[in-house]
Short mmCIF file of C-alpha atoms in Angstrom, two decimals:
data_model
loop_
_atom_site.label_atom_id
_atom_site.label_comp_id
_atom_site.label_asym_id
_atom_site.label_seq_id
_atom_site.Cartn_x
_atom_site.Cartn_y
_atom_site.Cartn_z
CA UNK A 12 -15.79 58.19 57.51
CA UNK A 13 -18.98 59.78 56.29
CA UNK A 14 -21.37 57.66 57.70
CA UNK A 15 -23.01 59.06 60.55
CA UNK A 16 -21.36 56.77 62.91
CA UNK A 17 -18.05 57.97 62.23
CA UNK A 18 -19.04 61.52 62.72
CA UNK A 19 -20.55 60.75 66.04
CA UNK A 20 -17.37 58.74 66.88
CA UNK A 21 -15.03 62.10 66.07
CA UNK A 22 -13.14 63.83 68.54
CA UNK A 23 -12.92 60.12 70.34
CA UNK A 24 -10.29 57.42 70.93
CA UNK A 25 -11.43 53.62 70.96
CA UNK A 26 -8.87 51.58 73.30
CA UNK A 27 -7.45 49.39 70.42
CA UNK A 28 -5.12 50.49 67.80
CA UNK A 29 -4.46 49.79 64.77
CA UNK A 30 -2.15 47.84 63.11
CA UNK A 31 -0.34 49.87 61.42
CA UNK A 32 -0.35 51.95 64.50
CA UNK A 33 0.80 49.05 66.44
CA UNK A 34 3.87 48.37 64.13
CA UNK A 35 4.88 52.49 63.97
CA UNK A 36 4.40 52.56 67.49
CA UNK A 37 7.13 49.43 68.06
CA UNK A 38 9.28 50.70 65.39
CA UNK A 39 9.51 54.00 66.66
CA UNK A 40 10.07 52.29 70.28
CA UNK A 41 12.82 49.95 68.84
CA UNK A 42 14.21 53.35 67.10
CA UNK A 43 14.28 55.25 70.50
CA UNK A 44 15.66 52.57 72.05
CA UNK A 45 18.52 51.92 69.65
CA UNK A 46 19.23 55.82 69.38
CA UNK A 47 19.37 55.89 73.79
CA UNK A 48 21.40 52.73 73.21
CA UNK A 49 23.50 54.54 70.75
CA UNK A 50 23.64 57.93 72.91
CA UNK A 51 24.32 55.93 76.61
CA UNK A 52 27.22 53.84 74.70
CA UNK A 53 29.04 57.19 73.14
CA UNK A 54 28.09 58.87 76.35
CA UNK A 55 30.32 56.29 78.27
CA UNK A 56 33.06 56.16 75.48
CA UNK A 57 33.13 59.93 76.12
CA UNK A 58 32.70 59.59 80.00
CA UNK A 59 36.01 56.91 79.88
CA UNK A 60 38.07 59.03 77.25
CA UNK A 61 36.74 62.29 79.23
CA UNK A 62 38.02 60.00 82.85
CA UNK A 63 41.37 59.42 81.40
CA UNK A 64 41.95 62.25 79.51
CA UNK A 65 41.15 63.94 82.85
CA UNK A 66 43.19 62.13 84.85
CA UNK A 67 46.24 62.29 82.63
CA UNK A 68 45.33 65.77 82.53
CA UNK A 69 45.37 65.93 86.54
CA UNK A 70 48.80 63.87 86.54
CA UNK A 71 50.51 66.31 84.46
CA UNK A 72 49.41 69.25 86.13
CA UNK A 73 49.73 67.47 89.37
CA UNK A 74 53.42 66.84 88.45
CA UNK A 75 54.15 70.22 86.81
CA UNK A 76 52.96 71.52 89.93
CA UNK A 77 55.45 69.45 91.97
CA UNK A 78 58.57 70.82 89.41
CA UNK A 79 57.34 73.84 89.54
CA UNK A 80 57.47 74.41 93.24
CA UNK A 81 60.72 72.85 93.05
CA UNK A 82 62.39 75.07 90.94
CA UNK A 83 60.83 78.00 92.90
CA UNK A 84 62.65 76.00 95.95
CA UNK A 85 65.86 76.37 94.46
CA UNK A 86 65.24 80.66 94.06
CA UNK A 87 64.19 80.79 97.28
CA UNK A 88 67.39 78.76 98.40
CA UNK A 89 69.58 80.93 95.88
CA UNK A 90 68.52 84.57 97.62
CA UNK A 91 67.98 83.10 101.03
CA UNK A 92 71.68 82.14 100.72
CA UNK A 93 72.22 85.83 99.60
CA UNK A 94 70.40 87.33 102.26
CA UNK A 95 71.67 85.44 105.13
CA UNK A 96 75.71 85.67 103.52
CA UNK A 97 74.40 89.86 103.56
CA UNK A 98 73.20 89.61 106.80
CA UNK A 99 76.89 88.16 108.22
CA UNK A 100 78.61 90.31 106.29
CA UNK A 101 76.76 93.01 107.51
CA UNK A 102 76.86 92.22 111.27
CA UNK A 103 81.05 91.42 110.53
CA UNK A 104 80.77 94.97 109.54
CA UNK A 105 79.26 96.66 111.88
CA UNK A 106 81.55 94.98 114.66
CA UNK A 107 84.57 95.83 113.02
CA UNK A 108 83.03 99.47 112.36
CA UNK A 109 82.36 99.59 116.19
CA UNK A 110 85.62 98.59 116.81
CA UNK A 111 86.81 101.52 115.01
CA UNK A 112 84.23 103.90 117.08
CA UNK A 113 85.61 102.55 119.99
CA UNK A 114 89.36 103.43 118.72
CA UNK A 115 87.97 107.11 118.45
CA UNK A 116 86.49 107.35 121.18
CA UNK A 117 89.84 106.11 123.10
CA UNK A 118 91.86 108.96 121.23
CA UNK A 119 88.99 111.59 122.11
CA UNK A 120 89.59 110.48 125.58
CA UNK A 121 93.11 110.93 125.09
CA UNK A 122 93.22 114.18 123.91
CA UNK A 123 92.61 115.38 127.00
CA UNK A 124 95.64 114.65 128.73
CA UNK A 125 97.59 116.85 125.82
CA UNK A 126 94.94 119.51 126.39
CA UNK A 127 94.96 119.70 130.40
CA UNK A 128 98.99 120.14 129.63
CA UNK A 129 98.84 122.89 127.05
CA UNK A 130 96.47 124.67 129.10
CA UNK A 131 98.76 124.06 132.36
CA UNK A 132 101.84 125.85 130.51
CA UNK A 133 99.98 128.80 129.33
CA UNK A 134 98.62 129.22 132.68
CA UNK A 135 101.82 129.12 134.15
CA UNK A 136 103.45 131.34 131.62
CA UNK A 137 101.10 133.83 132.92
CA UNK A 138 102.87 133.52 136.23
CA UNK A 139 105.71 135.01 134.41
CA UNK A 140 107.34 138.29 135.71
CA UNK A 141 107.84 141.48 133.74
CA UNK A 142 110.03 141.78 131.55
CA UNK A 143 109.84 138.40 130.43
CA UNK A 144 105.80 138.14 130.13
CA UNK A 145 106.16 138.10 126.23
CA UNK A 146 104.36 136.91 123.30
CA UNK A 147 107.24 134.90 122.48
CA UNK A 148 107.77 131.94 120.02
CA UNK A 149 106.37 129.27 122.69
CA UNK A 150 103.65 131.50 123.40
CA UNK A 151 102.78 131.02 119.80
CA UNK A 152 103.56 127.62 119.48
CA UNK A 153 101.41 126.34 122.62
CA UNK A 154 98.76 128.72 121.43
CA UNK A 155 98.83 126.78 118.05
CA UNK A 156 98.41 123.10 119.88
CA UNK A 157 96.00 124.66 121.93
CA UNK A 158 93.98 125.40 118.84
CA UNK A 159 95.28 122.55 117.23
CA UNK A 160 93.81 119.98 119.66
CA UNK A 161 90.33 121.55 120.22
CA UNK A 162 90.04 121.33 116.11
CA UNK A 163 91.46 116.94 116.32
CA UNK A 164 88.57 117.09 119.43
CA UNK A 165 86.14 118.44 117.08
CA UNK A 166 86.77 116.42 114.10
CA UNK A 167 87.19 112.96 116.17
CA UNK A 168 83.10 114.10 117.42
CA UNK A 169 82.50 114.45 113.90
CA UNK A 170 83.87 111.09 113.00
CA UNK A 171 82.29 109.61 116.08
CA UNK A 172 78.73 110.88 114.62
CA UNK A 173 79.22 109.43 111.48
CA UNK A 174 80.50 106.59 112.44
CA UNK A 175 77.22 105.90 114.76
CA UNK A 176 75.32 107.29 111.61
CA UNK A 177 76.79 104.15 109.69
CA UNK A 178 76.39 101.57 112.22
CA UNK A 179 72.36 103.00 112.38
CA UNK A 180 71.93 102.81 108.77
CA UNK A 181 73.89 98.83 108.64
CA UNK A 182 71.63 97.94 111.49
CA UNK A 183 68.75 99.48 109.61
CA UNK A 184 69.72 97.26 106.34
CA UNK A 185 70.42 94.53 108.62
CA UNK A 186 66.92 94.32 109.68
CA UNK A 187 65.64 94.85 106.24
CA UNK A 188 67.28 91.54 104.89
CA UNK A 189 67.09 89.33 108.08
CA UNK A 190 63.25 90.11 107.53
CA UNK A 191 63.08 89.58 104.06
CA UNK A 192 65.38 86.39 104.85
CA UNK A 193 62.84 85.31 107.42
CA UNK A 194 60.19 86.02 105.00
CA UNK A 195 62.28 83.33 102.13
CA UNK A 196 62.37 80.58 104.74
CA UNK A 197 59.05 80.69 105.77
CA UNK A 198 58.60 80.59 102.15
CA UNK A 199 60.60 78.19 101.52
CA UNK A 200 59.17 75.74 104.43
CA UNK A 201 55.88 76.52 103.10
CA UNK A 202 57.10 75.41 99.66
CA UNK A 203 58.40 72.44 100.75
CA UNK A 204 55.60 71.30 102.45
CA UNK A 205 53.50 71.78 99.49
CA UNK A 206 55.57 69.85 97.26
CA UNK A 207 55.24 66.52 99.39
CA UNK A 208 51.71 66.99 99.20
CA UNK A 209 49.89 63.89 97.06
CA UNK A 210 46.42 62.18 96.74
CA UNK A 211 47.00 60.01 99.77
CA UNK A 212 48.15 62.70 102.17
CA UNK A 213 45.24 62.70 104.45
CA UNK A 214 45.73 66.84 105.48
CA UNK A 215 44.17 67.61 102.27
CA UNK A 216 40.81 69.52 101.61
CA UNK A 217 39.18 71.64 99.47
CA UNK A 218 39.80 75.44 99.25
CA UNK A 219 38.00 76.87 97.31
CA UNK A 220 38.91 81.09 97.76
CA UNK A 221 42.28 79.74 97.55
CA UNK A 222 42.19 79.84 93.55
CA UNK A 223 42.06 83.85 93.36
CA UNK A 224 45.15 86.18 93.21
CA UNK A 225 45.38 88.27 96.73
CA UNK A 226 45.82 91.58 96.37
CA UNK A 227 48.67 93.09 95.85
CA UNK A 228 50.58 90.07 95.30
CA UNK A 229 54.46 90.29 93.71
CA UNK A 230 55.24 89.43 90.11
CA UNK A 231 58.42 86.55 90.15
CA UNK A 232 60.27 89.70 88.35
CA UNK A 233 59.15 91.92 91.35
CA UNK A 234 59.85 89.33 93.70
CA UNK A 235 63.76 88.94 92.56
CA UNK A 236 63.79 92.92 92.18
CA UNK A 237 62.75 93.16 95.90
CA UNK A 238 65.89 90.56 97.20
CA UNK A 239 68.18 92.00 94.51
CA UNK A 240 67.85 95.53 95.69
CA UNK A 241 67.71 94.72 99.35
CA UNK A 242 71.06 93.02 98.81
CA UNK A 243 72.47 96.33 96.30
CA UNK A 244 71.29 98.00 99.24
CA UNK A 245 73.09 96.10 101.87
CA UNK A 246 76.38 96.39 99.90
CA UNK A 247 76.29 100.04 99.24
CA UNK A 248 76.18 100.42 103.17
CA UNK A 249 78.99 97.79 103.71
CA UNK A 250 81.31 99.18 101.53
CA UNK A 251 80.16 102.66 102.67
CA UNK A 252 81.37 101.46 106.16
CA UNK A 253 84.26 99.82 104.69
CA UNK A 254 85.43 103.13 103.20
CA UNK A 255 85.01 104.78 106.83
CA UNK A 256 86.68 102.40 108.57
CA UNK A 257 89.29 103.75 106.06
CA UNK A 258 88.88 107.23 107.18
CA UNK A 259 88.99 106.41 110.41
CA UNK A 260 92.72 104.75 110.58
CA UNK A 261 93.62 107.99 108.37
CA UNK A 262 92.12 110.45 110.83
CA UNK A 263 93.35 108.87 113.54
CA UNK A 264 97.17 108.13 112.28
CA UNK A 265 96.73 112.09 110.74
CA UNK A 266 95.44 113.43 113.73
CA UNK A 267 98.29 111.64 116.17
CA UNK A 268 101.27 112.75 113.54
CA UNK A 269 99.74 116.50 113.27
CA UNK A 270 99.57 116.52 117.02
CA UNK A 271 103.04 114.94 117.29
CA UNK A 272 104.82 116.97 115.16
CA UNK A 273 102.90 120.57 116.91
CA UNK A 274 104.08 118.83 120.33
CA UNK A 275 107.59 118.37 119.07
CA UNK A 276 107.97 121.95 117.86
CA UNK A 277 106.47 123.20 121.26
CA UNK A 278 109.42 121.15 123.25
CA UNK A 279 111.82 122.53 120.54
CA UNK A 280 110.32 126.13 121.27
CA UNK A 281 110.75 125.49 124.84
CA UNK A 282 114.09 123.81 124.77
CA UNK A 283 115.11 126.85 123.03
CA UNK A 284 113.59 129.78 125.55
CA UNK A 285 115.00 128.07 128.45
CA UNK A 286 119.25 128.19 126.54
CA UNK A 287 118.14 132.04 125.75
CA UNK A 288 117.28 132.20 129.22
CA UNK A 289 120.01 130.21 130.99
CA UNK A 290 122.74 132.48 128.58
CA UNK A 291 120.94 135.86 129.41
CA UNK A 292 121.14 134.75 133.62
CA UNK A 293 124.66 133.61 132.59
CA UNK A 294 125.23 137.23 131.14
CA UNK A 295 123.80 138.84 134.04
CA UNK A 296 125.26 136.95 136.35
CA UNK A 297 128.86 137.70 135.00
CA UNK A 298 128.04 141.36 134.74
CA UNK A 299 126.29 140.97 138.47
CA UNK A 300 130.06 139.79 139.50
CA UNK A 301 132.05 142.72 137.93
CA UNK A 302 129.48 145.19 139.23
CA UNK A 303 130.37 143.67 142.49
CA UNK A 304 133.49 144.09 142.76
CA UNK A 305 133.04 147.43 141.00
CA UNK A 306 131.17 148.27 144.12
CA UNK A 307 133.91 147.02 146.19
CA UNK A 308 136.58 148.80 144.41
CA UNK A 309 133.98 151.99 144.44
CA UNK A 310 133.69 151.33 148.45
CA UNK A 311 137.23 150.87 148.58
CA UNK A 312 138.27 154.27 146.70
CA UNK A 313 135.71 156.20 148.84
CA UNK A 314 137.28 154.65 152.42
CA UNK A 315 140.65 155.86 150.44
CA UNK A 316 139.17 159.15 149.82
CA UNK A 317 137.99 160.01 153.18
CA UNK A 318 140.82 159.01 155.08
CA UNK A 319 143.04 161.51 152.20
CA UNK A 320 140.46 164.27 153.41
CA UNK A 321 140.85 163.87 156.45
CA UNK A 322 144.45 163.74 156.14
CA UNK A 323 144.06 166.88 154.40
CA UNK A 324 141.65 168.35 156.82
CA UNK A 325 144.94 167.82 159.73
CA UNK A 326 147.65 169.19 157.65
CA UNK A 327 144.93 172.32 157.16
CA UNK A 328 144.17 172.72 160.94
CA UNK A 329 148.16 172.51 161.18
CA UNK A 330 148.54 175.06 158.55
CA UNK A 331 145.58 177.78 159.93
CA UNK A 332 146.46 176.81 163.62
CA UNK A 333 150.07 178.57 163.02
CA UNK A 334 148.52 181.16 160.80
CA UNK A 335 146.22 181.51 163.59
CA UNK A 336 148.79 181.89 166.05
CA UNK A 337 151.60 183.84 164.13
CA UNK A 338 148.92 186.32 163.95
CA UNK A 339 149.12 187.15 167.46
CA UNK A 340 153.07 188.35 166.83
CA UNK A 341 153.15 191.35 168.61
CA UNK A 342 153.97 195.54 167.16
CA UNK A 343 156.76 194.86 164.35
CA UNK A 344 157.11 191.62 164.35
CA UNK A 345 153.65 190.90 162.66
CA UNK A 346 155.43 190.99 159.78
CA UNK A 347 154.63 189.24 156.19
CA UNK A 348 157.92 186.82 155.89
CA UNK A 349 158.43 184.08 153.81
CA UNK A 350 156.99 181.43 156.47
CA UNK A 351 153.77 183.50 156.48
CA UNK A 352 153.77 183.50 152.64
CA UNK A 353 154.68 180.16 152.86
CA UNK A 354 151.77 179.29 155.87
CA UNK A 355 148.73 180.98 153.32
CA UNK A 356 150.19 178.89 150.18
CA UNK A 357 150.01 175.97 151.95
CA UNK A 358 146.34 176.75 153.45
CA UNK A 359 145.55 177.90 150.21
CA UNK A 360 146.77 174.59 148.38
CA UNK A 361 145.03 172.90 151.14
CA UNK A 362 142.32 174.06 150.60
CA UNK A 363 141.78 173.28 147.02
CA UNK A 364 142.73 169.76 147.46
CA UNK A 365 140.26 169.38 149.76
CA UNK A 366 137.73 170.59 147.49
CA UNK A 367 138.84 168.54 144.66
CA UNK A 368 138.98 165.70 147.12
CA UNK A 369 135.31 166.12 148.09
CA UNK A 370 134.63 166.45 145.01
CA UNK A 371 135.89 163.55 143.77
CA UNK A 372 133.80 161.78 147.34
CA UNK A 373 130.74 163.06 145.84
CA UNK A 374 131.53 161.78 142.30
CA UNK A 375 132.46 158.20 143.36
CA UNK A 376 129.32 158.28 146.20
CA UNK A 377 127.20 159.00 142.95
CA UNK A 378 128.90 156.07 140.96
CA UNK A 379 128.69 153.43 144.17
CA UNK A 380 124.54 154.81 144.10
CA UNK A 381 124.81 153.97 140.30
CA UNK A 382 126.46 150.47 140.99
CA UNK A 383 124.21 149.86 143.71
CA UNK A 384 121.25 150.56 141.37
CA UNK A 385 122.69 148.95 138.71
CA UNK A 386 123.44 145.78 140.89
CA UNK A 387 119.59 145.45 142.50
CA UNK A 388 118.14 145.54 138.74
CA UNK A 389 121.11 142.66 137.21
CA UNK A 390 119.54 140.57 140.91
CA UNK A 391 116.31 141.15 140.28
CA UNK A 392 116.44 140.53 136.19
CA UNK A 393 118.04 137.36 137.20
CA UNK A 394 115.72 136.74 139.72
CA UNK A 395 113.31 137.08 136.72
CA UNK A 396 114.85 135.03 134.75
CA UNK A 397 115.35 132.10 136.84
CA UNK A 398 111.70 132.51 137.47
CA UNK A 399 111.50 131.98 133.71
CA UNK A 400 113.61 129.09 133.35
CA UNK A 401 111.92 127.20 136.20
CA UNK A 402 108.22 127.86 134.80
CA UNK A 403 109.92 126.97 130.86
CA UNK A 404 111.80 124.44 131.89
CA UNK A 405 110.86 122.67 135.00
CA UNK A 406 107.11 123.28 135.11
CA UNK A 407 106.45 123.27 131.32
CA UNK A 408 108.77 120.92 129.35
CA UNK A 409 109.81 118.55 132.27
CA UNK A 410 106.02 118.09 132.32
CA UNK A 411 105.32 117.41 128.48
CA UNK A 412 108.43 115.67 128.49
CA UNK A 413 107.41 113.31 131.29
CA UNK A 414 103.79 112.74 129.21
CA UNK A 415 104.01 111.46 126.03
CA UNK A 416 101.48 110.60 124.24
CA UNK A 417 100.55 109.32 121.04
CA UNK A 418 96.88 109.46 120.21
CA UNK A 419 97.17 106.26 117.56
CA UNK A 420 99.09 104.45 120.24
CA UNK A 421 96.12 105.33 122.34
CA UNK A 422 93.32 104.13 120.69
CA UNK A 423 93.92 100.40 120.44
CA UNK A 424 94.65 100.62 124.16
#
């Protein structure tokens, strides 16, 4: 190494190795072999454990994904069931509900008939004639249906509102489960389908964005909420609508006995004015008749009268004609004897007869004026009061008489 051959040789490589190069060199070849033996066999122990361990990895997962989907099946079957039973349930209701509408709106139309007849007797109560254009009991009592039936109008609108409030708000919740129902079967088809899927269905391929989350996506505890509260939802409006179908048939039976029982007392009130009617024409009538033939004993007395004063009225000519003519006596034989005594007593008797007599005329002329008076007012207060009675009786109650109506009667018609 110190010769001066070997320092010209340094810093070069001859071809030929050494031998103990030559034996490191195959050892370390043999070594490197034996370790990439080594390595490439545990590589494919690992690669065959890795393989199965991947594929019974890929079976269970495979097959916990096929149990899983069907046990999400069976929730989706459980509220769908829910939903739809709602939904019936829900429509039932609402037909029944609009049944009940339409039972309203049938006594609403029947009110009318009541009110047109009210309205006819007061207005022809007007047509009453004074004295008897009182506020009287019927007055009162036809004023109170009056009243009476514009408040049942008002409160069967009211009822009428809500009721079309209700059916809104079912409808409303009606649509709110049939699309949440619609929502579970699509769901549920979708489901389905995914749980036939296997490795030799040929529509399968890779989908890659399909692994993350979307947005906005339900919890399962969210998901149930949303079903369970759609459903509390729906039932708080069904039995909300039950509970007014409820009020309804009350309001309606109320309404009909309220109106009943006014309508009653109204033909009782009638019934009544026209026997206080009929007894006061019978009254008149009777005094009409003794006023009559008061008038024709009155006529009767004064024909009497006039023929005595006129009776009277000869026997004084008689009397004055001789008085008259015994004056004429001539010298001594005017002379004041007992027939010309007798002659002035009579004249003088006479004459207050007569007076008394005409007297008398005048006195019973006054009281056949009086009876005469007295006899056009009984005619013309019964003229009144048959007025009455046929306006009370045979305008008025003949008419609500002939036109009974029941409004609960009404409404299922």
């Amino acid at each position: 190494p110190s010769s001066c051959c070997a320092m010209a040789m340094a810093g070069q490589r001859s071809a030929k190795y050494q031998v103990p190069e030559w034996h490191g060199r195959n050892a370390r070849i043999l070594q490197s072999s034996a370790l990439v033996g080594e390595q490439s066999e545990r590589g494919r122990a690992e690669a065959k454990h890795l393989s199965e361990h991947a594929t019974a990895c890929a079976q269970r997962a495979q097959q916990h994904s096929r149990n899983a989907p069907a046990q999400r099946l069976r929730d989706i079957h459980f509220w769908r069931v829910e939903l739809q039973r709602e939904i019936l349930e829900l429509d039932a209701e609402n037909e029944l509900l609009a049944q009940q509408k339409l039972r309203l709106q049938r006594a609403l139309d029947a009110t009318e008939v009541p009110f047109a007849v009210v309205s006819d007797n007061l207005q022809c109560r007007e047509r009453r004639q004074p004295p008897d254009l009182v506020m009287d009991e019927v007055e009162r009592e036809l004023l109170k249906e009056s009243d009476l039936i514009r408040n049942i109008r008002d409160l069967l609108k009211r009822t009428i509102i809500q009721a079309t409030n209700q059916m809104r708000a079912n409808q409303i919740q009606k649509e709110v489960c049939e699309l949440d129902w619609s929502d579970k079967v699509e769901t549920y088809h979708i489901d389905d389908k995914c749980v036939t899927y296997s490795n030799d269905s040929t529509n399968i391929q890779f989908h890659p964005s399909s692994v993350k989350f979307e947005e906005g996506a339900s919890t399962p505890r969210t998901w149930a909420q949303f079903s369970h509260d759609n459903i509390s939802k729906a039932e708080e409006e069904k039995l909300a609508s039950v509970q007014l179908r409820s009020l309804i048939t009350n309001v309606i039976h109320n309404v009909s006995e309220e109106l009943r029982m006014q309508r009653a007392a109204g033909n009782e009130a009638l019934a009544n004015r026209c026997r206080e009617l009929s007894h006061a024409k019978i009254r008149l009538e009777q005094h009409l008749g003794k006023i009559l033939k008061d008038v024709g004993e009155e006529e009767a007395t004064i024909a009497a009268l006039k023929d005595s004063i006129r009776e009277k009225e000869t026997h004084l000519k008689v009397a004055q004609t001789r008085l008259y003519d015994r004056s004429f006596r001539p010298n001594i034989e005017l002379c004041r004897d007992e027939p010309q005594f007798r002659l002035v007593s009579e004249v003088e008797e006479l004459t207050v007869l007569l007076e008394a007599l005409k007297r008398k005329l005048m006195e019973c002329e006054q009281h056949l004026k009086e009876l005469e008076e007295t006899r056009m007012k009984l005619e013309k207060e019964i003229a009144v009061k048959a007025t009455s009675i046929f306006i009370d009786r045979d305008k008025c109650l003949s008419f609500r008489l002939r036109s009974p109506l029941e409004l609960e009667v009404a409404s299922y018609q």
